[in-house]
Amino acid sequence: MKTSLTKQISLLAAFLLLALHPAFAQVTLTGTNYFEDFDDLANGLPANWSIYKGDISPTSLGDLAPPFTNSATSWSATTGAFANYASTTDGNGTTFTGTESTAIQKAAVNRALGVRETAAFGDGSGSSLGVAMAVEIHDTIGLGNFVLDVDCLNLSPQGRTMLWAIEYGFGDTPNSFVQVTNFLVLSTTSGGVFGAMHKTITFSNVLDNQPGPVWIRFVTDTNTISGSGSRPTFGIDNFNLQYSAVAVTVNPVVITSQPVSSTNGAGSSVTFTVGESGTSPIMNQWFQVKDGVTNQLFDGGSPSGDGAQISGSSGPSLTISGLLGYESATYFAVAGNSLTTATNSASATLVVVDPFISAQPSDNTNLTGDLDEFFATMIGTSPFELTWYHGTNVILDVVTNSFLNTNSIPIFVTNSAANSGNYYVVVSNMFGVTTSLVATATVPVTPSTVITRWDFDDTGDYTPTAPLAAVGTGTGSTVGGPTITNYTFANGSFADPNLGTGNFAWELENYPPQGTSNKMVGFQFNTSTVGYQDIFLAWQERHSATASSYMRLQYSTNGTDFIDGDVIRQTLVQYNYASSDLSSKPGVANNPNFAFRIVAEFESTAIGTTNNNYVATTSTSTYGPGTGGGTVRIDMMTVLGDAAGSVPIPLAIQSSGTNIVLSWSDSAFQLESAPAATGPWSAPLSVTSPYTNATTGTQQYFRLVK
């Protein structure tokens, strides 16, 4: 429904007039008292009385009980139920003693509403949480000085004592009940006898001038039952609520706090809230103003029909979920009651960023020749146009025309000096343009030669217990003896050049229980480094959420005894590049017995805390050992080195916009430049690492000298 702004006032007044006068079914108080004698229970519960069981508490009305037993029921019946019982007199002047036969009880005209609890009658799960009998009153406007006279009946004393209470509450389904009195229904062992206890309860002014609904209930719960054996049969009779006329109190509706403007990304949710005071019930209606048109909002949809969902449109808090660009507008509420004129809240402005990038591209560090993956997740109104950039160069431009709330299109780039640098995506649609954060591709400085590499892709040639190297000669094995019983090939890293259906990684499961086998369980690799120096390890590692966050790289020069190296930590469930420089470790180079392993580690030895346990990968998870617990994957395990006796040239090259950045780690080297690879070379430049050189102008070559 859409209305012009000029018609808004009259429509809102009409809305409030209708909304504030619903058809009620509660007791309407007249005269000076409301009396219920329960003598017509054979025809069912009195109008506006109800019975409850289950989660009875000061904050809960409970669940409506099963059908009321309206046929006359014996006081000593053992079935748990609300029922129609004889009262403590026959209605013709005879007072009962509690020993009367079932026939005499059924013939009595004086009836009482009662309940017999059992262990299974309360919530249906074997333990009684509570029962209650309640009357619902429409309102008490113009009435006050309430006093209740009622007879509370112990119709069948048993082995247990029960504490009953009389409480009041307000609203359609009250979430707060207040006790005005309580009393014991005694067991036979504590003096309980058949008969009536008359109660007079004065409510002071707490029930005066209430817009309703107003509830009065009789309630007991499990926590108030003592003793052993059966529970007694309890009833009420001669409910007489008395009152008198008082002056009506009228409080106009006042907006005490205004809705607050918000900026949200597409796909998210927003809530606008107004604070209100005044005589209840206060009714609300929310409206949207967009392009000069005022739209009344309804739960379950949005004016544009774009899939956004509205809830709370007739309450003090409006929530819109699944936001898209159309929801960029202003919103206000109208509040009023049956006694005062409608009041408008201030308008709150909602700005929806559409398209919105919910997952930003992240940096990549990978070996030369491996793949860098960049992706971003877009949420908003399609069609989208996505343009990926490497520096200032467009590398992908694509339009998606399907109606989507989310879209993710990854790009893969072979890592190299030429492809290093900055990557980002620009997303546009009918509502605007959004640019992602910049992610950087980095080529790490490594030795020149791949000695050995396991990519785990040719799974037909070996088993997951002992994977062979794809490049060079080397074997893999599990560490930890019988602890590791689950090992398999799982989906590999996106950095693998063999990306596709044949891309696998080595996965181990069934890590040890907490507090055991520290740095003893995981992966082991054996390979020879004969003829090579400056040994460097690089690999991709992925942990499940419940795996150990900390792993330790250990190396061995004899294949048997292992020395602690770097700590590798994972905090996200994704593949990450990891590396370890062993170039300075004695005995690693030129060694036929070189071995290394990656094993799970306690937090205490990993970072020096007192926690002698494994810690889960993600902060919201718990370490899960054993079958079905945490898993760790290794992919693209690479051993690199330089030929023994050679002097490496540790020069890293990375593009940065229109510049090239050169860096080196050894300050003993100096940079020279030349117009051609054959020279002539300049004298060493007076520069330090990193050195930035523009890509514009004439071609230049660079080298390091020592």
XYZ file of C-alpha atoms in Angstrom:
706
model
C 0.000 0.000 0.000
C 1.349 3.431 -0.954
C -0.047 6.806 0.074
C 0.948 10.366 -0.636
C 2.508 12.325 2.209
C -0.449 14.729 2.288
C -2.846 11.910 3.152
C -0.593 10.481 5.844
C -2.156 12.149 8.932
C -5.734 11.097 8.217
C -4.743 7.532 7.308
C -2.663 7.158 10.452
C -5.514 8.408 12.604
C -7.847 5.885 10.998
C -5.289 3.124 11.460
C -4.871 3.861 15.146
C -8.592 4.108 15.733
C -9.076 0.619 14.287
C -5.927 -0.938 15.733
C -6.523 0.270 19.262
C -9.967 -1.280 19.584
C -9.559 -5.023 18.905
C -12.181 -7.582 19.883
C -11.277 -8.933 23.342
C -12.461 -12.210 24.860
C -11.454 -11.603 28.483
C -13.756 -11.081 31.476
C -15.291 -7.622 31.368
C -15.780 -6.301 34.893
C -19.117 -4.685 35.747
C -20.789 -3.603 38.983
C -18.705 -3.978 42.156
C -17.575 -7.608 42.004
C -16.869 -10.603 39.805
C -17.939 -13.962 41.313
C -17.308 -17.498 40.086
C -18.642 -20.538 42.031
C -17.539 -23.200 39.477
C -20.871 -25.017 39.845
C -21.286 -25.352 36.076
C -18.022 -27.256 35.478
C -19.960 -30.156 33.959
C -20.229 -27.923 30.872
C -16.513 -27.084 30.884
C -14.284 -24.384 32.291
C -15.888 -21.004 33.003
C -15.439 -18.464 30.246
C -12.054 -16.703 30.429
C -10.539 -19.260 32.856
C -7.643 -21.363 31.607
C -5.339 -24.086 32.939
C -1.577 -24.457 32.421
C 1.251 -26.905 33.007
C 4.916 -27.288 32.147
C 7.384 -24.427 32.457
C 5.526 -22.463 35.119
C 7.662 -19.676 36.601
C 7.501 -15.984 37.587
C 8.442 -15.199 33.970
C 6.312 -17.791 32.182
C 2.603 -18.421 31.831
C 3.333 -22.037 30.923
C 1.702 -24.273 28.318
C -2.031 -24.748 27.950
C -2.944 -28.020 29.681
C -4.705 -30.973 28.009
C -8.529 -30.862 27.797
C -10.243 -30.233 31.120
C -12.049 -33.266 32.623
C -15.550 -31.840 32.974
C -17.153 -35.048 34.255
C -17.398 -35.335 38.062
C -14.129 -36.820 39.380
C -13.332 -38.489 42.708
C -11.046 -36.631 45.114
C -8.845 -39.740 45.374
C -8.427 -40.278 41.596
C -4.708 -40.854 40.916
C -4.601 -39.721 37.286
C -2.887 -36.375 36.816
C -5.447 -33.912 35.484
C -7.393 -30.696 35.935
C -10.924 -31.802 36.755
C -14.420 -31.118 38.105
C -14.433 -32.030 41.820
C -17.057 -31.816 44.573
C -16.348 -28.902 46.914
C -16.179 -29.278 50.709
C -19.986 -29.054 51.058
C -22.774 -30.643 49.027
C -24.407 -27.288 48.281
C -27.483 -28.092 50.312
C -26.086 -27.391 53.762
C -24.124 -30.599 54.424
C -20.413 -30.239 55.229
C -18.230 -33.049 53.895
C -15.546 -34.839 55.908
C -13.513 -36.189 52.984
C -14.670 -39.795 53.432
C -17.732 -39.544 51.206
C -18.233 -42.142 48.495
C -17.655 -41.376 44.841
C -21.431 -41.480 44.283
C -22.043 -38.825 46.952
C -19.242 -36.654 45.530
C -20.688 -36.861 42.033
C -24.152 -35.950 43.283
C -22.967 -32.785 45.056
C -24.146 -29.588 43.346
C -21.394 -27.466 44.915
C -18.388 -27.912 42.591
C -14.737 -26.813 42.652
C -12.029 -26.396 40.016
C -9.121 -28.608 41.037
C -6.001 -30.461 39.950
C -4.226 -33.669 40.865
C -0.504 -33.624 40.012
C 1.602 -36.705 39.294
C 5.247 -37.215 38.379
C 4.338 -37.343 34.689
C 1.765 -34.545 34.697
C 3.440 -31.185 34.265
C 5.597 -31.270 31.189
C 5.040 -34.795 29.938
C 8.688 -35.806 30.323
C 8.603 -37.546 33.689
C 8.881 -34.587 36.058
C 6.224 -32.041 36.925
C 7.463 -28.496 36.419
C 4.269 -26.889 37.629
C 0.562 -26.261 37.170
C -1.601 -23.135 37.294
C -5.263 -22.014 37.110
C -5.808 -18.481 35.821
C -8.498 -15.937 35.008
C -7.927 -13.244 32.361
C -9.611 -9.845 32.797
C -10.068 -7.406 29.894
C -9.000 -4.291 31.823
C -9.517 -2.416 35.086
C -9.822 1.119 33.673
C -11.873 3.208 36.128
C -11.736 0.509 38.818
C -9.583 0.092 41.923
C -9.324 -1.069 45.549
C -9.316 -4.737 44.533
C -9.892 -7.425 47.192
C -10.138 -11.162 46.522
C -12.012 -13.646 48.723
C -11.477 -17.287 47.743
C -11.701 -20.768 49.277
C -8.565 -22.910 48.783
C -9.318 -26.614 49.187
C -7.265 -29.622 50.301
C -9.497 -32.291 48.749
C -7.221 -35.314 49.161
C -4.324 -35.008 51.657
C -1.377 -37.203 50.598
C 2.275 -37.761 51.527
C 3.565 -34.519 50.053
C 3.251 -30.884 51.085
C 2.755 -28.321 48.323
C 3.247 -24.554 48.364
C 0.659 -22.677 46.321
C 0.838 -18.990 45.448
C -1.564 -16.333 44.185
C 0.020 -14.037 41.575
C -0.943 -11.309 39.116
C 0.443 -10.240 35.747
C -0.315 -7.983 32.786
C -0.402 -8.325 28.998
C -1.577 -10.843 26.418
C 1.060 -13.384 27.523
C 2.673 -12.020 30.691
C 6.409 -12.540 31.128
C 6.399 -11.228 34.691
C 4.142 -12.433 37.505
C 4.125 -10.910 40.987
C 3.231 -12.982 44.039
C 0.807 -11.459 46.552
C 0.557 -14.416 48.943
C 1.399 -18.099 49.304
C 0.131 -20.919 51.500
C 0.873 -24.578 52.209
C -1.366 -27.489 51.340
C -0.100 -29.840 54.021
C 0.650 -33.548 53.739
C -0.932 -36.146 56.018
C 2.409 -36.498 57.834
C 2.499 -32.791 58.636
C -1.105 -32.297 59.767
C -2.875 -31.899 56.457
C -6.612 -32.553 56.667
C -9.534 -32.400 54.268
C -11.197 -28.976 54.183
C -11.195 -25.361 53.014
C -8.859 -22.472 53.813
C -10.492 -19.100 53.239
C -8.140 -16.438 51.872
C -8.654 -12.678 51.686
C -6.101 -10.858 49.530
C -5.858 -7.084 49.287
C -4.112 -5.904 46.098
C -3.498 -2.329 47.286
C -3.541 -0.239 44.081
C -1.466 -2.513 41.805
C -4.524 -3.586 39.781
C -6.064 -0.123 39.574
C -6.643 1.502 36.176
C -4.843 -1.183 34.194
C -5.490 -1.310 30.412
C -5.171 -5.087 30.509
C -5.288 -7.859 30.012
C -4.991 -8.449 33.780
C -4.265 -11.997 35.043
C -4.824 -13.579 38.459
C -3.556 -17.122 38.850
C -3.118 -19.920 41.400
C 0.216 -21.666 40.829
C 2.585 -24.292 42.224
C 5.854 -25.681 40.856
C 8.149 -28.623 41.495
C 10.604 -26.608 43.578
C 7.928 -26.015 46.219
C 6.931 -29.677 46.702
C 8.372 -31.489 49.729
C 8.023 -34.941 51.242
C 7.497 -38.249 49.474
C 4.630 -40.194 48.024
C 1.651 -38.810 46.133
C 0.701 -35.165 45.711
C -2.578 -33.877 47.149
C -5.637 -32.919 45.140
C -6.024 -29.129 45.355
C -9.006 -26.992 44.353
C -10.470 -23.481 44.460
C -14.075 -22.353 44.996
C -16.122 -19.200 45.557
C -13.776 -16.826 43.722
C -15.070 -13.337 44.615
C -13.128 -10.317 43.248
C -14.425 -7.044 44.670
C -13.631 -3.480 43.526
C -14.954 0.073 43.374
C -14.944 2.985 40.948
C -11.849 5.229 40.897
C -10.738 8.145 38.765
C -9.337 7.162 35.367
C -5.658 8.012 34.866
C -4.769 9.151 31.350
C -1.121 9.399 30.255
C -0.506 10.516 26.659
C 1.995 8.672 24.489
C 5.429 10.300 24.545
C 8.352 9.285 22.330
C 11.239 8.986 24.820
C 13.940 7.906 22.350
C 14.126 8.246 18.579
C 15.189 5.742 15.913
C 18.851 6.122 14.920
C 20.095 6.439 11.331
C 22.258 3.603 10.033
C 24.559 2.632 7.156
C 24.501 -1.083 6.323
C 25.959 -3.424 3.750
C 23.652 -5.275 1.390
C 22.470 -8.589 2.811
C 22.644 -7.433 6.435
C 19.843 -6.509 8.860
C 18.909 -3.262 10.546
C 16.635 -2.518 13.495
C 15.020 0.841 14.230
C 13.560 1.301 17.717
C 11.452 3.963 19.415
C 11.225 4.364 23.172
C 7.721 5.168 24.423
C 5.806 6.002 27.560
C 2.088 6.431 28.188
C -1.060 4.543 29.049
C -1.070 1.070 27.514
C -1.809 -0.434 25.156
C 0.429 1.657 22.906
C 0.025 0.844 19.227
C 2.688 1.468 16.582
C 2.928 1.546 12.810
C 6.129 1.994 10.791
C 6.400 3.806 7.468
C 9.027 4.228 4.771
C 9.487 7.453 2.813
C 11.237 6.981 -0.531
C 11.273 9.259 -3.544
C 8.611 11.473 -1.944
C 6.170 8.577 -1.415
C 5.125 7.294 2.023
C 4.704 3.516 2.193
C 3.019 1.731 5.092
C 5.119 -1.317 6.028
C 3.800 -4.795 6.654
C 5.506 -7.867 8.089
C 6.788 -10.470 5.654
C 7.860 -8.333 2.714
C 9.109 -4.999 1.427
C 7.467 -2.317 -0.731
C 9.868 -3.052 -3.597
C 9.343 -6.814 -3.623
C 13.131 -7.305 -3.835
C 13.258 -10.092 -1.241
C 14.030 -8.048 1.861
C 12.001 -9.168 4.874
C 10.209 -6.892 7.354
C 9.220 -7.787 10.915
C 7.944 -5.685 13.813
C 6.129 -3.222 11.542
C 3.407 -2.740 14.177
C 5.694 -2.722 17.236
C 8.265 -0.417 18.802
C 11.163 -2.106 16.923
C 11.205 -2.483 13.134
C 13.659 -5.015 11.661
C 14.505 -5.306 7.971
C 16.681 -8.257 6.967
C 18.269 -9.091 3.628
C 18.785 -5.400 2.854
C 19.253 -4.313 -0.748
C 19.616 -0.944 -2.420
C 15.923 -0.169 -2.589
C 15.736 -0.070 1.214
C 17.875 3.087 1.224
C 15.187 5.480 2.491
C 13.936 7.185 5.645
C 11.818 5.407 8.254
C 9.574 6.657 11.044
C 7.030 5.236 13.490
C 3.598 6.472 14.541
C 2.615 5.725 18.130
C -0.650 6.263 19.946
C -3.258 4.770 22.228
C -7.034 4.833 22.583
C -6.890 7.923 24.789
C -4.467 10.242 22.957
C -3.631 11.553 19.498
C -1.074 9.727 17.361
C 2.554 10.888 17.691
C 5.196 10.649 14.966
C 8.782 9.712 15.764
C 11.709 11.456 14.116
C 12.818 9.995 10.784
C 15.870 7.763 10.625
C 17.870 7.472 7.413
C 19.017 4.083 6.153
C 21.867 3.956 3.642
C 22.422 0.526 2.080
C 25.805 -0.041 0.441
C 24.795 -2.038 -2.645
C 26.864 -3.700 -3.999
C 28.644 -4.660 -0.786
C 31.855 -6.684 -0.614
C 31.360 -9.034 2.325
C 34.620 -10.973 1.860
C 37.681 -9.003 0.765
C 40.531 -10.401 -1.347
C 43.509 -11.433 0.747
C 47.266 -11.316 0.238
C 49.032 -14.246 -1.419
C 52.599 -15.457 -0.865
C 53.542 -18.410 -3.060
C 56.527 -19.882 -4.825
C 57.229 -18.899 -8.403
C 55.048 -20.985 -10.724
C 52.365 -21.688 -8.132
C 48.954 -20.056 -8.304
C 47.769 -16.953 -6.477
C 44.005 -17.000 -5.856
C 42.097 -13.762 -5.396
C 38.399 -13.695 -4.737
C 35.811 -11.390 -3.250
C 32.220 -12.087 -2.280
C 29.690 -9.543 -3.507
C 26.212 -9.110 -2.041
C 23.566 -6.916 -3.571
C 21.225 -6.413 -6.488
C 22.228 -8.018 -9.783
C 23.247 -7.672 -12.491
C 26.770 -6.968 -11.264
C 29.737 -5.904 -13.329
C 33.006 -7.121 -11.836
C 36.321 -5.718 -13.012
C 39.537 -7.170 -11.576
C 42.708 -5.089 -11.742
C 46.420 -5.886 -11.446
C 47.818 -2.477 -10.646
C 46.149 -0.308 -13.300
C 45.657 -3.159 -15.791
C 42.259 -4.834 -16.262
C 42.651 -8.607 -16.081
C 38.973 -9.667 -15.912
C 35.753 -7.863 -16.791
C 32.549 -9.865 -16.439
C 28.808 -9.212 -16.048
C 26.542 -11.623 -14.206
C 22.864 -11.268 -15.066
C 21.278 -13.804 -12.746
C 19.311 -12.395 -9.778
C 21.667 -13.154 -6.943
C 22.088 -11.951 -3.400
C 25.677 -13.209 -3.354
C 28.275 -13.725 -6.048
C 31.946 -14.744 -5.900
C 34.159 -14.997 -8.978
C 37.762 -15.966 -8.167
C 40.765 -15.311 -10.393
C 43.967 -17.349 -10.501
C 47.349 -15.879 -11.431
C 50.612 -17.791 -11.872
C 52.957 -16.301 -9.298
C 56.021 -14.622 -10.761
C 57.934 -11.386 -10.480
C 55.889 -9.973 -13.358
C 52.605 -10.964 -11.708
C 53.469 -9.795 -8.210
C 51.959 -6.586 -6.847
C 48.479 -5.304 -6.112
C 45.115 -6.824 -7.042
C 41.617 -5.479 -6.403
C 38.090 -5.673 -7.826
C 35.569 -2.961 -8.677
C 31.902 -4.008 -8.492
C 29.035 -1.952 -9.894
C 25.271 -2.281 -10.305
C 22.227 -0.033 -10.619
C 22.777 1.404 -7.130
C 26.474 2.260 -7.201
C 30.127 1.261 -7.376
C 32.213 -0.404 -4.656
C 35.954 -1.037 -4.701
C 37.530 -3.834 -2.691
C 40.571 -3.613 -0.497
C 43.910 -4.179 -2.218
C 45.536 -7.605 -1.923
C 49.214 -8.146 -2.665
C 50.896 -11.023 -4.477
C 54.417 -11.658 -3.166
C 57.184 -13.877 -4.506
C 59.314 -14.904 -1.516
C 63.091 -14.864 -1.720
C 64.115 -18.538 -1.917
C 67.055 -20.635 -3.096
C 67.157 -21.302 -6.814
C 66.547 -25.053 -7.091
C 63.647 -27.341 -6.139
C 65.360 -30.382 -4.651
C 62.234 -32.339 -3.729
C 58.504 -31.675 -3.947
C 55.438 -33.598 -2.838
C 52.220 -32.398 -4.518
C 50.167 -35.533 -3.583
C 48.308 -35.324 -6.909
C 49.359 -38.614 -8.513
C 47.483 -40.683 -5.940
C 47.443 -43.780 -8.151
C 51.179 -44.259 -7.667
C 51.277 -44.444 -3.875
C 49.258 -44.789 -0.702
C 48.489 -42.102 1.920
C 50.671 -43.992 4.400
C 53.864 -43.305 2.432
C 53.465 -40.684 -0.331
C 56.372 -40.381 -2.760
C 57.813 -37.127 -4.054
C 56.591 -35.772 -7.406
C 59.902 -33.936 -7.983
C 63.177 -35.431 -6.816
C 63.440 -38.393 -4.463
C 61.771 -38.507 -1.064
C 59.224 -40.311 1.064
C 56.553 -39.319 3.537
C 55.397 -41.153 6.633
C 53.222 -40.580 9.689
C 54.657 -39.771 13.100
C 53.075 -41.157 16.248
C 52.830 -44.871 15.639
C 49.318 -46.295 16.076
C 47.826 -42.935 17.143
C 47.390 -41.801 13.568
C 44.938 -44.306 12.121
C 43.070 -42.092 9.654
C 45.001 -40.723 6.677
C 43.694 -39.928 3.255
C 44.020 -37.666 0.233
C 41.711 -34.642 0.461
C 41.064 -31.541 -1.651
C 44.307 -29.706 -2.263
C 45.377 -26.074 -2.119
C 44.220 -23.522 -4.685
C 47.897 -22.639 -5.112
C 48.571 -25.968 -6.837
C 49.226 -25.469 -10.582
C 47.335 -28.736 -11.066
C 44.157 -27.027 -9.864
C 41.131 -29.141 -10.726
C 39.772 -32.632 -10.126
C 43.270 -34.120 -9.708
C 44.431 -31.683 -7.026
C 44.957 -33.432 -3.685
C 46.604 -32.890 -0.303
C 47.760 -35.311 2.423
C 45.385 -35.316 5.405
C 45.895 -36.860 8.850
C 43.233 -37.366 11.518
C 42.953 -38.996 14.950
C 45.356 -36.719 16.795
C 46.045 -37.535 20.478
C 43.862 -36.586 23.487
C 44.477 -33.406 25.466
C 47.647 -33.352 27.551
C 49.349 -36.270 25.764
C 51.989 -36.855 23.061
C 53.223 -33.265 22.776
C 55.244 -32.791 19.561
C 55.018 -36.506 18.791
C 52.206 -36.870 16.219
C 51.992 -35.629 12.630
C 53.802 -35.738 9.242
C 57.399 -36.748 8.454
C 59.404 -36.281 5.234
C 62.809 -37.778 4.326
C 64.976 -36.572 1.440
C 68.635 -36.094 0.572
C 70.227 -32.629 0.328
C 73.516 -33.925 -1.076
C 74.994 -31.298 -3.390
C 72.861 -28.470 -1.995
C 73.165 -25.732 0.607
C 70.900 -22.942 1.942
C 68.062 -25.405 2.554
C 64.606 -23.801 2.585
C 61.173 -25.428 3.118
C 57.851 -24.102 1.771
C 54.394 -25.664 1.809
C 50.628 -25.115 2.058
C 48.896 -26.075 5.342
C 45.222 -26.292 6.285
C 43.648 -27.086 9.688
C 40.040 -27.910 10.475
C 38.429 -25.772 13.198
C 38.958 -28.433 15.905
C 42.550 -29.334 15.006
C 45.540 -28.130 17.007
C 46.253 -24.497 16.194
C 49.989 -24.959 16.858
C 52.281 -27.244 14.863
C 56.070 -27.515 15.233
C 58.545 -27.874 12.373
C 61.359 -30.171 13.502
C 64.424 -31.225 11.484
C 66.951 -34.055 11.739
C 70.483 -34.529 10.424
C 70.552 -38.289 11.041
C 66.947 -39.202 10.234
C 66.272 -40.253 13.832
C 66.836 -37.423 16.305
C 64.795 -34.257 15.743
C 65.500 -30.651 16.728
C 62.828 -27.993 17.225
C 62.536 -25.447 14.448
C 59.790 -22.906 13.708
C 56.304 -22.862 15.273
C 53.560 -22.825 12.634
C 50.185 -21.502 13.783
C 46.834 -21.568 11.972
C 43.787 -19.572 13.134
C 41.529 -19.916 10.071
C 40.106 -22.915 8.242
C 41.898 -22.332 4.938
C 45.138 -23.148 3.173
C 48.014 -20.836 4.100
C 51.565 -20.552 2.812
C 54.152 -21.628 5.389
C 57.948 -21.725 5.216
C 61.046 -22.427 7.268
C 64.576 -21.242 6.496
C 67.103 -23.903 7.553
C 70.070 -22.348 5.753
C 71.845 -21.548 9.028
C 71.177 -24.916 10.708
C 74.348 -27.018 11.070
C 74.347 -30.353 9.268
C 71.243 -29.738 7.147
C 73.084 -28.959 3.890
C 74.706 -31.684 1.753
C 73.172 -34.431 3.942
C 71.884 -37.799 2.641
C 69.937 -38.380 5.898
C 68.069 -35.083 6.105
C 64.509 -35.370 7.472
C 61.884 -33.045 8.886
C 58.443 -33.347 10.388
C 55.404 -31.216 11.305
C 53.826 -32.280 14.607
C 50.978 -31.056 16.863
C 52.114 -29.013 19.868
C 50.767 -27.781 23.229
C 50.245 -24.060 23.625
C 52.664 -24.043 26.581
C 55.733 -25.126 24.617
C 54.673 -23.300 21.459
C 54.429 -19.780 22.927
C 55.472 -20.152 26.571
C 52.146 -20.251 28.447
C 51.148 -22.588 31.282
C 48.533 -24.394 29.185
C 49.813 -27.928 28.702
C 47.080 -28.726 26.197
C 46.315 -28.392 22.519
C 44.350 -25.305 21.452
C 41.774 -25.413 18.655
C 42.446 -23.657 15.358
C 39.552 -21.205 15.655
C 38.792 -19.307 18.851
C 35.151 -20.420 18.810
C 35.980 -24.144 18.617
C 37.217 -26.845 20.971
C 40.139 -29.148 20.191
C 38.696 -32.442 18.983
C 41.049 -35.421 19.170
C 40.325 -38.922 17.956
C 38.387 -40.216 14.958
C 36.004 -37.561 13.717
C 38.089 -34.858 15.400
C 40.459 -32.279 13.954
C 42.277 -32.802 10.671
C 45.466 -31.264 9.264
C 46.361 -31.186 5.555
C 49.749 -30.605 3.914
C 50.105 -29.777 0.223
C 52.928 -28.754 -2.128
C 55.672 -29.600 0.372
C 58.822 -28.217 -1.287
C 62.510 -28.491 -0.354
C 64.679 -25.869 -2.052
C 68.415 -25.180 -2.058
C 71.327 -23.718 -3.977
C 74.050 -25.816 -5.520
C 76.767 -26.466 -2.957
C 79.552 -23.900 -3.199
C 77.458 -21.399 -5.186
C 76.771 -17.855 -4.068
C 73.051 -17.133 -4.281
C 71.777 -13.852 -5.590
C 68.930 -13.112 -3.132
C 67.173 -10.398 -5.170
C 63.354 -10.187 -4.904
C 61.335 -8.211 -7.473
C 57.779 -7.019 -6.875
C 55.575 -4.625 -8.849
C 53.800 -1.806 -7.030
C 51.522 0.254 -9.268
C 53.792 1.903 -11.861
C 56.954 0.981 -9.920
C 59.164 -2.040 -9.395
C 60.414 -2.706 -5.841
C 63.737 -4.561 -5.485
C 64.691 -6.058 -2.118
C 67.448 -8.217 -0.705
C 68.188 -9.526 2.783
C 72.005 -9.488 2.841
C 73.342 -5.952 3.305
C 76.762 -7.087 2.049
C 75.336 -7.104 -1.498
C 75.144 -3.907 -3.552
C 72.867 -3.073 -6.478
C 74.128 -2.327 -10.004
C 72.159 -1.393 -13.135
C 72.721 -1.711 -16.894
C 70.805 -0.951 -20.126
C 71.284 -4.579 -21.262
C 71.887 -7.966 -19.678
C 75.419 -7.950 -21.084
C 76.237 -4.546 -19.574
C 77.890 -2.242 -19.242
C 77.146 -2.303 -15.504
C 77.239 0.855 -13.435
C 79.253 1.279 -10.299
C 77.279 0.113 -7.226
C 74.338 2.388 -6.589
C 74.180 4.209 -3.281
C 70.876 2.573 -2.294
C 69.665 0.148 0.364
C 66.939 -2.486 0.365
C 64.142 -1.973 -0.594
C 64.809 0.109 -3.731
C 61.937 1.510 -5.848
C 62.371 2.162 -9.586
C 59.735 3.478 -12.008
C 58.639 1.160 -14.840
C 58.414 4.117 -17.236
C 61.346 5.196 -19.386
C 64.103 3.046 -20.895
C 64.612 -0.624 -20.073
C 67.007 -1.414 -17.226
C 68.616 -4.551 -15.816
C 69.708 -4.962 -12.192
C 72.101 -7.296 -10.383
C 73.590 -7.726 -6.919
C 77.352 -7.794 -6.420
C 79.423 -8.570 -3.365
